[in-house]
């Protein structure tokens, strides 16, 4: 890694932070850099102090780092809170607007407001001035920024495009003329420009659902899950999807179950608080053996918790949600790439086993932008496992929706198919679906449902091992922490340590034997989780009898950075 | 030709003499009169003695959770709008536990026929007050009698501009049958609130009590799309209780708003993978 720069934009909500950050991310990706961008925002529409952080490199990057090379300060809080993070970098600030008390060498004044007014006649162009200034300080050319501005303002017409470009160029020129040496970072564009995607976790889940042929989505908006719903809704017409905003989460999952029962591939999206309301219908999905995909994007709880921040605090809840005992499946992607493929896989598992399948993400993965190789849609198979009319006709017995079979999966017909009716019931029922309270029937039906879990367990793949197989320290992670953990492995191994990562995406039913095999050579195992009690480590103990040596836990609402993990390992004297 | 026999004969868990039998009979007869085959019909229900109804006739059924008959019914209708979808529910199920779904399903207006067994009491949990119980009714829980204002389902539905609002009586099966037929034929959400005596727990609103009070409204009493008149009529409750259609409003159904359904049922659409690549490209 020759280039590794961290750019931070700080400002209040409503100041155009996200647009500026997105435009800059797209520009730098276009220039051929690998980009990782993450947001920190508060639960309010205007005001507060938010940040948009962009890391660029000539190698793949999947995590944020803590030291800042370039701080674009759009509010006073940016100076107060982040000045110390800029050790050897530059702070871009409009001193006409923001008072900077100590005149430090790192501060570089760009009169964004004045330039915007002078060049374009309106202060709203000051964000574009700042973009030009950043590109200038990076010693890059203007052409990629101009291309991205053209694309971004396409719908607003030629005049707006030209004004934004003029503003950006004026910011760029200001740097060339006033910054000592003309620019700060000797960054040159990578020669090899890969065909990479710039995508966040939520968009990738939405894309995965569309690739898997989702037909119905009902949900109640809840941060940080809403992005999936809006992404699918934006493409619903082209992909023949019905998206309905339900009156509450209770209705959302119940609607999904009705639609799925009648044959539509269906999903819902929510966060922990919304899922709390869905737990009743979760049990219904299971006893009626109705396929459902539940996208659960975690944020810190309990109750309303920290609405815009991140945590992996809902694993044990999802594992145990709803009364009674029944099978469910939990998948936890670590990158947008896995969001795409695992969401598609979730639909197939739901349709094959007739169970609820969770895709568990969190705010960090949902909102962070990654550069990734192009997704391969041809790898997505759509498996419905439905009885055809022909198969139904050639059956010589009356159709039984809940027929007892060796694997616990019964043939699935749909309401409306000629010659039969399909009956589902939330009560314990017989093979036909009718209420049956007989103890023997209860045992048979319970066993039939639970059997599916054991069959599915056989199919769950082993965790991925990142780094050397025989390391002396093994980090264990699940879901979204993949990026920072993989980076920790690289950093420590480069420094002569011997570290690897065993990372789980297929969480439940836990492939216990594979988990034991993967960890059989591990000498010291440290489970790293974004929660305060080590929920996944507990699962490893209960489901696979694996005891970890230690934990690194974070639960302040923020995601892991490699530095945080390395410091914690030092504190615990693991390294 | 479809016949009553096609809808099967089942043993029930209802008390002898229960008003539910009349409703079951009327539903079967209405479906037969309309020529609906069992495989074309889907009944969604919640929890309560009413909601066991789909188990007592042969048709597709989704007997879900307490208060939640309407969301699955909506989902199923949108997935396959060729199905005739009924939601069978009770006063506790629909107006109590499922009150929010009632409000919003009326707003959504899917082409579903909602049949509410309104016995003004909780039967399955053995005799507590329901949202429609009369003031003063004493129960083991409401020991001083009911204080809470009873909910008027018809007024509420009319105030929400529900697309079809009607009331039937389990003791008048021919009238109820024709009401259910009209409700099924109506495109959009149809409410059939059915006065249904509970012979075990409601000693107040008995067959005799209802029979002395109910009367069939003349169809020509007023134009059925007059919301204000319908509202006035819905407030009539006491010595005389009107039966029949109160209000009809022909507005587009939930499914009619979904352009994707114009080409056929949603569940039959095949995934169009070739459309994914351009979408992926938009991230490059």
PDB file of C-alpha atoms in Angstrom, chain B:
ATOM      1  CA  UNK B   1     -71.182 -26.568 -11.135  1.00  0.00           C
ATOM      2  CA  UNK B   2     -69.984 -25.990  -7.627  1.00  0.00           C
ATOM      3  CA  UNK B   3     -72.250 -27.164  -4.824  1.00  0.00           C
ATOM      4  CA  UNK B   4     -72.487 -26.798  -1.054  1.00  0.00           C
ATOM      5  CA  UNK B   5     -71.064 -30.332  -0.751  1.00  0.00           C
ATOM      6  CA  UNK B   6     -67.841 -29.191  -2.451  1.00  0.00           C
ATOM      7  CA  UNK B   7     -67.162 -27.027   0.579  1.00  0.00           C
ATOM      8  CA  UNK B   8     -67.123 -30.122   2.801  1.00  0.00           C
ATOM      9  CA  UNK B   9     -68.597 -31.004   6.145  1.00  0.00           C
ATOM     10  CA  UNK B  10     -66.546 -30.732   9.301  1.00  0.00           C
ATOM     11  CA  UNK B  11     -66.956 -31.218  13.012  1.00  0.00           C
ATOM     12  CA  UNK B  12     -66.672 -27.894  14.819  1.00  0.00           C
ATOM     13  CA  UNK B  13     -65.465 -26.720  18.219  1.00  0.00           C
ATOM     14  CA  UNK B  14     -68.338 -24.237  18.517  1.00  0.00           C
ATOM     15  CA  UNK B  15     -71.024 -24.377  21.220  1.00  0.00           C
ATOM     16  CA  UNK B  16     -74.382 -25.799  20.153  1.00  0.00           C
ATOM     17  CA  UNK B  17     -76.636 -22.979  18.996  1.00  0.00           C
ATOM     18  CA  UNK B  18     -73.744 -20.563  18.362  1.00  0.00           C
ATOM     19  CA  UNK B  19     -74.350 -17.723  15.937  1.00  0.00           C
ATOM     20  CA  UNK B  20     -71.194 -18.763  14.076  1.00  0.00           C
ATOM     21  CA  UNK B  21     -73.084 -21.628  12.428  1.00  0.00           C
ATOM     22  CA  UNK B  22     -75.379 -19.185  10.664  1.00  0.00           C
ATOM     23  CA  UNK B  23     -72.412 -17.195   9.382  1.00  0.00           C
ATOM     24  CA  UNK B  24     -70.662 -20.342   8.136  1.00  0.00           C
ATOM     25  CA  UNK B  25     -73.803 -21.370   6.303  1.00  0.00           C
ATOM     26  CA  UNK B  26     -74.207 -17.940   4.724  1.00  0.00           C
ATOM     27  CA  UNK B  27     -70.563 -17.794   3.582  1.00  0.00           C
ATOM     28  CA  UNK B  28     -70.780 -21.240   1.957  1.00  0.00           C
ATOM     29  CA  UNK B  29     -74.054 -20.408   0.263  1.00  0.00           C
ATOM     30  CA  UNK B  30     -72.749 -17.057  -0.995  1.00  0.00           C
ATOM     31  CA  UNK B  31     -69.611 -18.679  -2.456  1.00  0.00           C
ATOM     32  CA  UNK B  32     -71.710 -21.352  -4.152  1.00  0.00           C
ATOM     33  CA  UNK B  33     -74.187 -18.792  -5.483  1.00  0.00           C
ATOM     34  CA  UNK B  34     -71.281 -16.892  -7.004  1.00  0.00           C
ATOM     35  CA  UNK B  35     -69.887 -20.086  -8.548  1.00  0.00           C
ATOM     36  CA  UNK B  36     -66.591 -19.912  -6.689  1.00  0.00           C
ATOM     37  CA  UNK B  37     -64.652 -23.187  -6.529  1.00  0.00           C
ATOM     38  CA  UNK B  38     -62.894 -23.982  -3.227  1.00  0.00           C
ATOM     39  CA  UNK B  39     -59.421 -23.651  -4.775  1.00  0.00           C
ATOM     40  CA  UNK B  40     -60.263 -20.105  -5.921  1.00  0.00           C
ATOM     41  CA  UNK B  41     -61.078 -18.947  -2.409  1.00  0.00           C
ATOM     42  CA  UNK B  42     -58.654 -17.976   0.339  1.00  0.00           C
ATOM     43  CA  UNK B  43     -59.835 -17.156   3.835  1.00  0.00           C
ATOM     44  CA  UNK B  44     -57.476 -15.419   6.208  1.00  0.00           C
ATOM     45  CA  UNK B  45     -58.429 -15.361   9.848  1.00  0.00           C
ATOM     46  CA  UNK B  46     -57.027 -14.356  13.198  1.00  0.00           C
ATOM     47  CA  UNK B  47     -57.771 -15.864  16.606  1.00  0.00           C
ATOM     48  CA  UNK B  48     -61.068 -16.412  18.357  1.00  0.00           C
ATOM     49  CA  UNK B  49     -64.008 -18.750  17.856  1.00  0.00           C
ATOM     50  CA  UNK B  50     -64.865 -16.785  14.693  1.00  0.00           C
ATOM     51  CA  UNK B  51     -61.423 -17.307  13.264  1.00  0.00           C
ATOM     52  CA  UNK B  52     -61.711 -21.085  13.383  1.00  0.00           C
ATOM     53  CA  UNK B  53     -64.266 -20.814  10.579  1.00  0.00           C
ATOM     54  CA  UNK B  54     -61.872 -21.529   7.694  1.00  0.00           C
ATOM     55  CA  UNK B  55     -61.205 -24.922   9.265  1.00  0.00           C
ATOM     56  CA  UNK B  56     -64.875 -25.793   8.817  1.00  0.00           C
ATOM     57  CA  UNK B  57     -65.111 -25.416   5.089  1.00  0.00           C
ATOM     58  CA  UNK B  58     -62.893 -26.647   2.331  1.00  0.00           C
ATOM     59  CA  UNK B  59     -60.923 -23.776   0.866  1.00  0.00           C
ATOM     60  CA  UNK B  60     -57.458 -22.252   1.067  1.00  0.00           C
ATOM     61  CA  UNK B  61     -56.906 -20.868   4.528  1.00  0.00           C
ATOM     62  CA  UNK B  62     -54.359 -18.845   6.442  1.00  0.00           C
ATOM     63  CA  UNK B  63     -55.373 -18.936  10.084  1.00  0.00           C
ATOM     64  CA  UNK B  64     -52.789 -16.615  11.578  1.00  0.00           C
ATOM     65  CA  UNK B  65     -52.416 -14.531  14.706  1.00  0.00           C
ATOM     66  CA  UNK B  66     -54.787 -12.679  17.006  1.00  0.00           C
ATOM     67  CA  UNK B  67     -55.941  -9.477  15.354  1.00  0.00           C
ATOM     68  CA  UNK B  68     -53.861 -10.069  12.267  1.00  0.00           C
ATOM     69  CA  UNK B  69     -56.213 -11.429   9.637  1.00  0.00           C
ATOM     70  CA  UNK B  70     -56.055  -8.321   7.460  1.00  0.00           C
ATOM     71  CA  UNK B  71     -52.306  -7.976   6.775  1.00  0.00           C
ATOM     72  CA  UNK B  72     -51.877 -11.564   5.495  1.00  0.00           C
ATOM     73  CA  UNK B  73     -55.111 -11.225   3.531  1.00  0.00           C
ATOM     74  CA  UNK B  74     -53.712  -8.075   1.898  1.00  0.00           C
ATOM     75  CA  UNK B  75     -50.391  -9.752   1.174  1.00  0.00           C
ATOM     76  CA  UNK B  76     -52.074 -12.797  -0.325  1.00  0.00           C
ATOM     77  CA  UNK B  77     -54.400 -10.686  -2.465  1.00  0.00           C
ATOM     78  CA  UNK B  78     -51.494  -8.708  -3.859  1.00  0.00           C
ATOM     79  CA  UNK B  79     -49.502 -11.881  -4.547  1.00  0.00           C
ATOM     80  CA  UNK B  80     -52.408 -13.488  -6.384  1.00  0.00           C
ATOM     81  CA  UNK B  81     -55.275 -11.134  -7.095  1.00  0.00           C
ATOM     82  CA  UNK B  82     -57.124 -13.848  -8.974  1.00  0.00           C
ATOM     83  CA  UNK B  83     -58.029 -15.378  -5.610  1.00  0.00           C
ATOM     84  CA  UNK B  84     -61.265 -14.443  -3.876  1.00  0.00           C
ATOM     85  CA  UNK B  85     -59.961 -13.340  -0.502  1.00  0.00           C
ATOM     86  CA  UNK B  86     -62.049 -13.185   2.651  1.00  0.00           C
ATOM     87  CA  UNK B  87     -60.884 -12.101   6.072  1.00  0.00           C
ATOM     88  CA  UNK B  88     -62.937 -13.709   8.804  1.00  0.00           C
ATOM     89  CA  UNK B  89     -62.529 -12.151  12.197  1.00  0.00           C
ATOM     90  CA  UNK B  90     -64.306 -11.237  15.437  1.00  0.00           C
ATOM     91  CA  UNK B  91     -65.058  -7.999  17.278  1.00  0.00           C
ATOM     92  CA  UNK B  92     -62.141  -8.539  19.665  1.00  0.00           C
ATOM     93  CA  UNK B  93     -59.860  -9.730  16.896  1.00  0.00           C
ATOM     94  CA  UNK B  94     -60.645  -7.003  14.392  1.00  0.00           C
ATOM     95  CA  UNK B  95     -61.591  -3.940  16.441  1.00  0.00           C
ATOM     96  CA  UNK B  96     -59.445  -4.622  19.532  1.00  0.00           C
ATOM     97  CA  UNK B  97     -56.188  -6.434  18.918  1.00  0.00           C
ATOM     98  CA  UNK B  98     -56.223  -5.599  15.216  1.00  0.00           C
ATOM     99  CA  UNK B  99     -57.623  -2.066  15.391  1.00  0.00           C
ATOM    100  CA  UNK B 100     -54.637  -0.491  13.701  1.00  0.00           C
ATOM    101  CA  UNK B 101     -54.780  -2.960  10.823  1.00  0.00           C
ATOM    102  CA  UNK B 102     -58.512  -2.263  10.446  1.00  0.00           C
ATOM    103  CA  UNK B 103     -57.890   1.488  10.076  1.00  0.00           C
ATOM    104  CA  UNK B 104     -55.097   1.104   7.590  1.00  0.00           C
ATOM    105  CA  UNK B 105     -56.590  -1.702   5.564  1.00  0.00           C
ATOM    106  CA  UNK B 106     -59.636   0.495   5.001  1.00  0.00           C
ATOM    107  CA  UNK B 107     -57.280   3.229   3.795  1.00  0.00           C
ATOM    108  CA  UNK B 108     -55.444   0.749   1.564  1.00  0.00           C
ATOM    109  CA  UNK B 109     -58.681  -0.669   0.119  1.00  0.00           C
ATOM    110  CA  UNK B 110     -57.614  -4.116  -1.086  1.00  0.00           C
ATOM    111  CA  UNK B 111     -60.359  -6.158  -2.759  1.00  0.00           C
ATOM    112  CA  UNK B 112     -61.064  -8.252   0.335  1.00  0.00           C
ATOM    113  CA  UNK B 113     -64.328  -9.118   2.046  1.00  0.00           C
ATOM    114  CA  UNK B 114     -64.030  -8.660   5.773  1.00  0.00           C
ATOM    115  CA  UNK B 115     -66.610 -10.616   7.773  1.00  0.00           C
ATOM    116  CA  UNK B 116     -66.662  -9.672  11.435  1.00  0.00           C
ATOM    117  CA  UNK B 117     -68.444 -11.999  13.862  1.00  0.00           C
ATOM    118  CA  UNK B 118     -69.607  -9.302  16.267  1.00  0.00           C
ATOM    119  CA  UNK B 119     -70.937 -10.944  19.425  1.00  0.00           C
ATOM    120  CA  UNK B 120     -70.004  -8.041  21.709  1.00  0.00           C
ATOM    121  CA  UNK B 121     -68.037 -10.325  24.020  1.00  0.00           C
ATOM    122  CA  UNK B 122     -64.838 -12.331  24.202  1.00  0.00           C
ATOM    123  CA  UNK B 123     -65.901 -15.948  23.750  1.00  0.00           C
ATOM    124  CA  UNK B 124     -62.635 -17.878  23.494  1.00  0.00           C
ATOM    125  CA  UNK B 125     -61.292 -16.417  26.752  1.00  0.00           C
ATOM    126  CA  UNK B 126     -64.672 -17.033  28.404  1.00  0.00           C
ATOM    127  CA  UNK B 127     -66.616 -13.869  28.680  1.00  0.00           C
ATOM    128  CA  UNK B 128     -64.753 -10.573  29.050  1.00  0.00           C
ATOM    129  CA  UNK B 129     -65.859  -7.279  27.512  1.00  0.00           C
ATOM    130  CA  UNK B 130     -65.006  -6.616  23.876  1.00  0.00           C
ATOM    131  CA  UNK B 131     -64.625  -3.247  22.084  1.00  0.00           C
ATOM    132  CA  UNK B 132     -68.309  -3.437  21.121  1.00  0.00           C
ATOM    133  CA  UNK B 133     -69.722  -4.502  24.523  1.00  0.00           C
ATOM    134  CA  UNK B 134     -72.527  -2.308  25.791  1.00  0.00           C
ATOM    135  CA  UNK B 135     -72.007   0.129  28.647  1.00  0.00           C
ATOM    136  CA  UNK B 136     -73.057  -1.479  31.903  1.00  0.00           C
ATOM    137  CA  UNK B 137     -72.407  -5.088  30.833  1.00  0.00           C
ATOM    138  CA  UNK B 138     -70.983  -6.873  33.879  1.00  0.00           C
ATOM    139  CA  UNK B 139     -68.356  -9.565  33.493  1.00  0.00           C
ATOM    140  CA  UNK B 140     -65.829 -11.275  35.774  1.00  0.00           C
ATOM    141  CA  UNK B 141     -63.329  -8.613  34.723  1.00  0.00           C
ATOM    142  CA  UNK B 142     -65.627  -5.619  34.258  1.00  0.00           C
ATOM    143  CA  UNK B 143     -67.064  -6.219  37.728  1.00  0.00           C
ATOM    144  CA  UNK B 144     -68.618  -2.745  37.920  1.00  0.00           C
ATOM    145  CA  UNK B 145     -69.923  -3.009  34.409  1.00  0.00           C
ATOM    146  CA  UNK B 146     -68.383  -1.695  31.174  1.00  0.00           C
ATOM    147  CA  UNK B 147     -67.548   2.029  31.309  1.00  0.00           C
ATOM    148  CA  UNK B 148     -65.704   2.316  28.025  1.00  0.00           C
ATOM    149  CA  UNK B 149     -67.626   3.701  25.108  1.00  0.00           C
ATOM    150  CA  UNK B 150     -68.447   0.888  22.691  1.00  0.00           C
ATOM    151  CA  UNK B 151     -66.849   1.198  19.284  1.00  0.00           C
ATOM    152  CA  UNK B 152     -69.297   1.642  16.421  1.00  0.00           C
ATOM    153  CA  UNK B 153     -67.669  -0.283  13.577  1.00  0.00           C
ATOM    154  CA  UNK B 154     -70.019   1.013  10.916  1.00  0.00           C
ATOM    155  CA  UNK B 155     -69.620   4.694  11.825  1.00  0.00           C
ATOM    156  CA  UNK B 156     -65.871   4.204  12.056  1.00  0.00           C
ATOM    157  CA  UNK B 157     -65.697   2.511   8.669  1.00  0.00           C
ATOM    158  CA  UNK B 158     -67.855   5.201   7.044  1.00  0.00           C
ATOM    159  CA  UNK B 159     -65.750   7.948   8.614  1.00  0.00           C
ATOM    160  CA  UNK B 160     -62.705   6.299   7.005  1.00  0.00           C
ATOM    161  CA  UNK B 161     -64.545   6.244   3.665  1.00  0.00           C
ATOM    162  CA  UNK B 162     -64.514   2.451   3.566  1.00  0.00           C
ATOM    163  CA  UNK B 163     -65.527   1.255   0.171  1.00  0.00           C
ATOM    164  CA  UNK B 164     -68.419  -1.021   1.251  1.00  0.00           C
ATOM    165  CA  UNK B 165     -70.050  -0.975   4.690  1.00  0.00           C
ATOM    166  CA  UNK B 166     -72.794  -3.356   5.739  1.00  0.00           C
ATOM    167  CA  UNK B 167     -74.356  -5.166   8.670  1.00  0.00           C
ATOM    168  CA  UNK B 168     -75.892  -8.629   8.791  1.00  0.00           C
ATOM    169  CA  UNK B 169     -77.409 -10.851  11.445  1.00  0.00           C
ATOM    170  CA  UNK B 170     -76.490 -14.469  12.083  1.00  0.00           C
ATOM    171  CA  UNK B 171     -80.178 -15.183  12.771  1.00  0.00           C
ATOM    172  CA  UNK B 172     -81.200 -14.131   9.256  1.00  0.00           C
ATOM    173  CA  UNK B 173     -79.208 -16.399   6.957  1.00  0.00           C
ATOM    174  CA  UNK B 174     -80.857 -15.548   3.602  1.00  0.00           C
ATOM    175  CA  UNK B 175     -80.311 -11.829   4.167  1.00  0.00           C
ATOM    176  CA  UNK B 176     -76.739 -12.397   5.365  1.00  0.00           C
ATOM    177  CA  UNK B 177     -76.039 -14.614   2.337  1.00  0.00           C
ATOM    178  CA  UNK B 178     -77.101 -11.912  -0.084  1.00  0.00           C
ATOM    179  CA  UNK B 179     -75.089  -9.333   1.849  1.00  0.00           C
ATOM    180  CA  UNK B 180     -71.936 -11.471   1.643  1.00  0.00           C
ATOM    181  CA  UNK B 181     -72.532 -12.030  -2.067  1.00  0.00           C
ATOM    182  CA  UNK B 182     -72.753  -8.269  -2.624  1.00  0.00           C
ATOM    183  CA  UNK B 183     -69.664  -7.724  -0.506  1.00  0.00           C
ATOM    184  CA  UNK B 184     -67.626 -10.281  -2.472  1.00  0.00           C
ATOM    185  CA  UNK B 185     -68.810  -8.809  -5.767  1.00  0.00           C
ATOM    186  CA  UNK B 186     -67.870  -5.318  -4.665  1.00  0.00           C
ATOM    187  CA  UNK B 187     -64.379  -4.335  -5.786  1.00  0.00           C
ATOM    188  CA  UNK B 188     -62.482  -2.934  -2.824  1.00  0.00           C
ATOM    189  CA  UNK B 189     -62.581  -3.537   0.889  1.00  0.00           C
ATOM    190  CA  UNK B 190     -66.022  -4.669   2.079  1.00  0.00           C
ATOM    191  CA  UNK B 191     -67.024  -4.754   5.699  1.00  0.00           C
ATOM    192  CA  UNK B 192     -69.787  -7.117   6.751  1.00  0.00           C
ATOM    193  CA  UNK B 193     -70.300  -6.639  10.475  1.00  0.00           C
ATOM    194  CA  UNK B 194     -72.426  -9.567  11.597  1.00  0.00           C
ATOM    195  CA  UNK B 195     -74.473  -9.461  14.782  1.00  0.00           C
ATOM    196  CA  UNK B 196     -73.774 -12.870  16.218  1.00  0.00           C
ATOM    197  CA  UNK B 197     -75.288 -14.018  19.516  1.00  0.00           C
ATOM    198  CA  UNK B 198     -72.877 -15.781  21.869  1.00  0.00           C
ATOM    199  CA  UNK B 199     -75.048 -18.350  23.610  1.00  0.00           C
ATOM    200  CA  UNK B 200     -72.508 -19.105  26.324  1.00  0.00           C
ATOM    201  CA  UNK B 201     -71.233 -15.757  27.558  1.00  0.00           C
ATOM    202  CA  UNK B 202     -73.356 -12.875  26.314  1.00  0.00           C
ATOM    203  CA  UNK B 203     -76.594 -13.088  28.264  1.00  0.00           C
ATOM    204  CA  UNK B 204     -77.577  -9.592  27.202  1.00  0.00           C
ATOM    205  CA  UNK B 205     -77.434  -9.580  23.392  1.00  0.00           C
ATOM    206  CA  UNK B 206     -79.250 -12.873  22.788  1.00  0.00           C
ATOM    207  CA  UNK B 207     -81.046 -14.181  19.695  1.00  0.00           C
ATOM    208  CA  UNK B 208     -84.264 -12.826  21.206  1.00  0.00           C
ATOM    209  CA  UNK B 209     -82.708  -9.460  21.967  1.00  0.00           C
ATOM    210  CA  UNK B 210     -81.446  -9.058  18.403  1.00  0.00           C
ATOM    211  CA  UNK B 211     -84.546 -10.543  16.740  1.00  0.00           C
ATOM    212  CA  UNK B 212     -86.775  -8.002  18.494  1.00  0.00           C
ATOM    213  CA  UNK B 213     -84.672  -5.114  17.240  1.00  0.00           C
ATOM    214  CA  UNK B 214     -83.157  -5.807  13.844  1.00  0.00           C
ATOM    215  CA  UNK B 215     -84.874  -4.703  10.663  1.00  0.00           C
ATOM    216  CA  UNK B 216     -83.848  -4.817   7.017  1.00  0.00           C
ATOM    217  CA  UNK B 217     -83.262  -1.404   5.549  1.00  0.00           C
ATOM    218  CA  UNK B 218     -84.983  -0.744   2.293  1.00  0.00           C
ATOM    219  CA  UNK B 219     -82.452  -0.527  -0.494  1.00  0.00           C
ATOM    220  CA  UNK B 220     -84.012   2.711  -1.682  1.00  0.00           C
ATOM    221  CA  UNK B 221     -83.849   4.436   1.695  1.00  0.00           C
ATOM    222  CA  UNK B 222     -81.116   6.706   0.382  1.00  0.00           C
ATOM    223  CA  UNK B 223     -78.416   6.737  -2.240  1.00  0.00           C
ATOM    224  CA  UNK B 224     -75.739   4.323  -1.054  1.00  0.00           C
ATOM    225  CA  UNK B 225     -72.939   6.735  -1.841  1.00  0.00           C
ATOM    226  CA  UNK B 226     -74.289   9.426   0.495  1.00  0.00           C
ATOM    227  CA  UNK B 227     -71.699   9.354   3.244  1.00  0.00           C
ATOM    228  CA  UNK B 228     -73.475  11.709   5.629  1.00  0.00           C
ATOM    229  CA  UNK B 229     -76.787   9.848   5.461  1.00  0.00           C
ATOM    230  CA  UNK B 230     -74.942   6.567   5.859  1.00  0.00           C
ATOM    231  CA  UNK B 231     -73.228   7.971   8.924  1.00  0.00           C
ATOM    232  CA  UNK B 232     -76.555   9.050  10.425  1.00  0.00           C
ATOM    233  CA  UNK B 233     -77.982   5.605   9.784  1.00  0.00           C
ATOM    234  CA  UNK B 234     -74.972   3.920  11.354  1.00  0.00           C
ATOM    235  CA  UNK B 235     -75.711   5.722  14.623  1.00  0.00           C
ATOM    236  CA  UNK B 236     -79.076   4.021  14.923  1.00  0.00           C
ATOM    237  CA  UNK B 237     -78.714   1.494  17.749  1.00  0.00           C
ATOM    238  CA  UNK B 238     -81.281   0.706  20.422  1.00  0.00           C
ATOM    239  CA  UNK B 239     -84.831  -0.389  19.995  1.00  0.00           C
ATOM    240  CA  UNK B 240     -84.258  -0.616  16.283  1.00  0.00           C
ATOM    241  CA  UNK B 241     -81.071  -1.861  14.662  1.00  0.00           C
ATOM    242  CA  UNK B 242     -80.771  -1.573  10.873  1.00  0.00           C
ATOM    243  CA  UNK B 243     -79.381  -4.388   8.707  1.00  0.00           C
ATOM    244  CA  UNK B 244     -78.186  -4.127   5.136  1.00  0.00           C
ATOM    245  CA  UNK B 245     -75.778  -2.057   3.060  1.00  0.00           C
ATOM    246  CA  UNK B 246     -75.057   1.360   4.614  1.00  0.00           C
ATOM    247  CA  UNK B 247     -72.502   2.805   2.284  1.00  0.00           C
ATOM    248  CA  UNK B 248     -70.833   2.065  -1.028  1.00  0.00           C
ATOM    249  CA  UNK B 249     -67.984   4.011  -2.551  1.00  0.00           C
ATOM    250  CA  UNK B 250     -66.522   2.754  -5.822  1.00  0.00           C
ATOM    251  CA  UNK B 251     -62.929   3.797  -5.668  1.00  0.00           C
ATOM    252  CA  UNK B 252     -59.844   2.092  -7.059  1.00  0.00           C
ATOM    253  CA  UNK B 253     -58.675  -0.890  -5.079  1.00  0.00           C
ATOM    254  CA  UNK B 254     -55.161  -1.379  -3.706  1.00  0.00           C
ATOM    255  CA  UNK B 255     -54.421  -3.857  -6.487  1.00  0.00           C
ATOM    256  CA  UNK B 256     -55.679  -1.490  -9.177  1.00  0.00           C
ATOM    257  CA  UNK B 257     -53.050   1.019  -8.073  1.00  0.00           C
ATOM    258  CA  UNK B 258     -50.314  -1.550  -8.676  1.00  0.00           C
ATOM    259  CA  UNK B 259     -49.423  -1.306 -12.331  1.00  0.00           C
ATOM    260  CA  UNK B 260     -47.366  -4.465 -12.146  1.00  0.00           C
ATOM    261  CA  UNK B 261     -50.533  -6.492 -11.501  1.00  0.00           C
ATOM    262  CA  UNK B 262     -52.153  -5.445 -14.772  1.00  0.00           C
ATOM    263  CA  UNK B 263     -50.204  -8.108 -16.652  1.00  0.00           C
ATOM    264  CA  UNK B 264     -51.211 -10.914 -14.274  1.00  0.00           C
ATOM    265  CA  UNK B 265     -50.699 -12.162 -10.734  1.00  0.00           C
ATOM    266  CA  UNK B 266     -47.506 -11.037  -9.037  1.00  0.00           C
ATOM    267  CA  UNK B 267     -46.364 -14.512  -8.018  1.00  0.00           C
ATOM    268  CA  UNK B 268     -46.214 -15.640 -11.648  1.00  0.00           C
ATOM    269  CA  UNK B 269     -43.641 -13.061 -12.736  1.00  0.00           C
ATOM    270  CA  UNK B 270     -40.289 -14.563 -13.640  1.00  0.00           C
ATOM    271  CA  UNK B 271     -37.133 -12.824 -12.438  1.00  0.00           C
ATOM    272  CA  UNK B 272     -35.583 -10.802 -15.232  1.00  0.00           C
ATOM    273  CA  UNK B 273     -31.901 -11.258 -14.653  1.00  0.00           C
ATOM    274  CA  UNK B 274     -30.844  -9.309 -17.714  1.00  0.00           C
ATOM    275  CA  UNK B 275     -32.099  -6.162 -16.015  1.00  0.00           C
ATOM    276  CA  UNK B 276     -29.672  -6.620 -13.125  1.00  0.00           C
ATOM    277  CA  UNK B 277     -26.499  -5.942 -15.112  1.00  0.00           C
ATOM    278  CA  UNK B 278     -27.396  -2.342 -16.009  1.00  0.00           C
ATOM    279  CA  UNK B 279     -28.261  -1.777 -12.357  1.00  0.00           C
ATOM    280  CA  UNK B 280     -24.869  -3.108 -11.289  1.00  0.00           C
ATOM    281  CA  UNK B 281     -23.256  -0.879 -13.915  1.00  0.00           C
ATOM    282  CA  UNK B 282     -24.873   2.163 -12.332  1.00  0.00           C
ATOM    283  CA  UNK B 283     -22.506   1.690  -9.368  1.00  0.00           C
ATOM    284  CA  UNK B 284     -19.395   1.738 -11.562  1.00  0.00           C
TER     285      UNK B 284
END
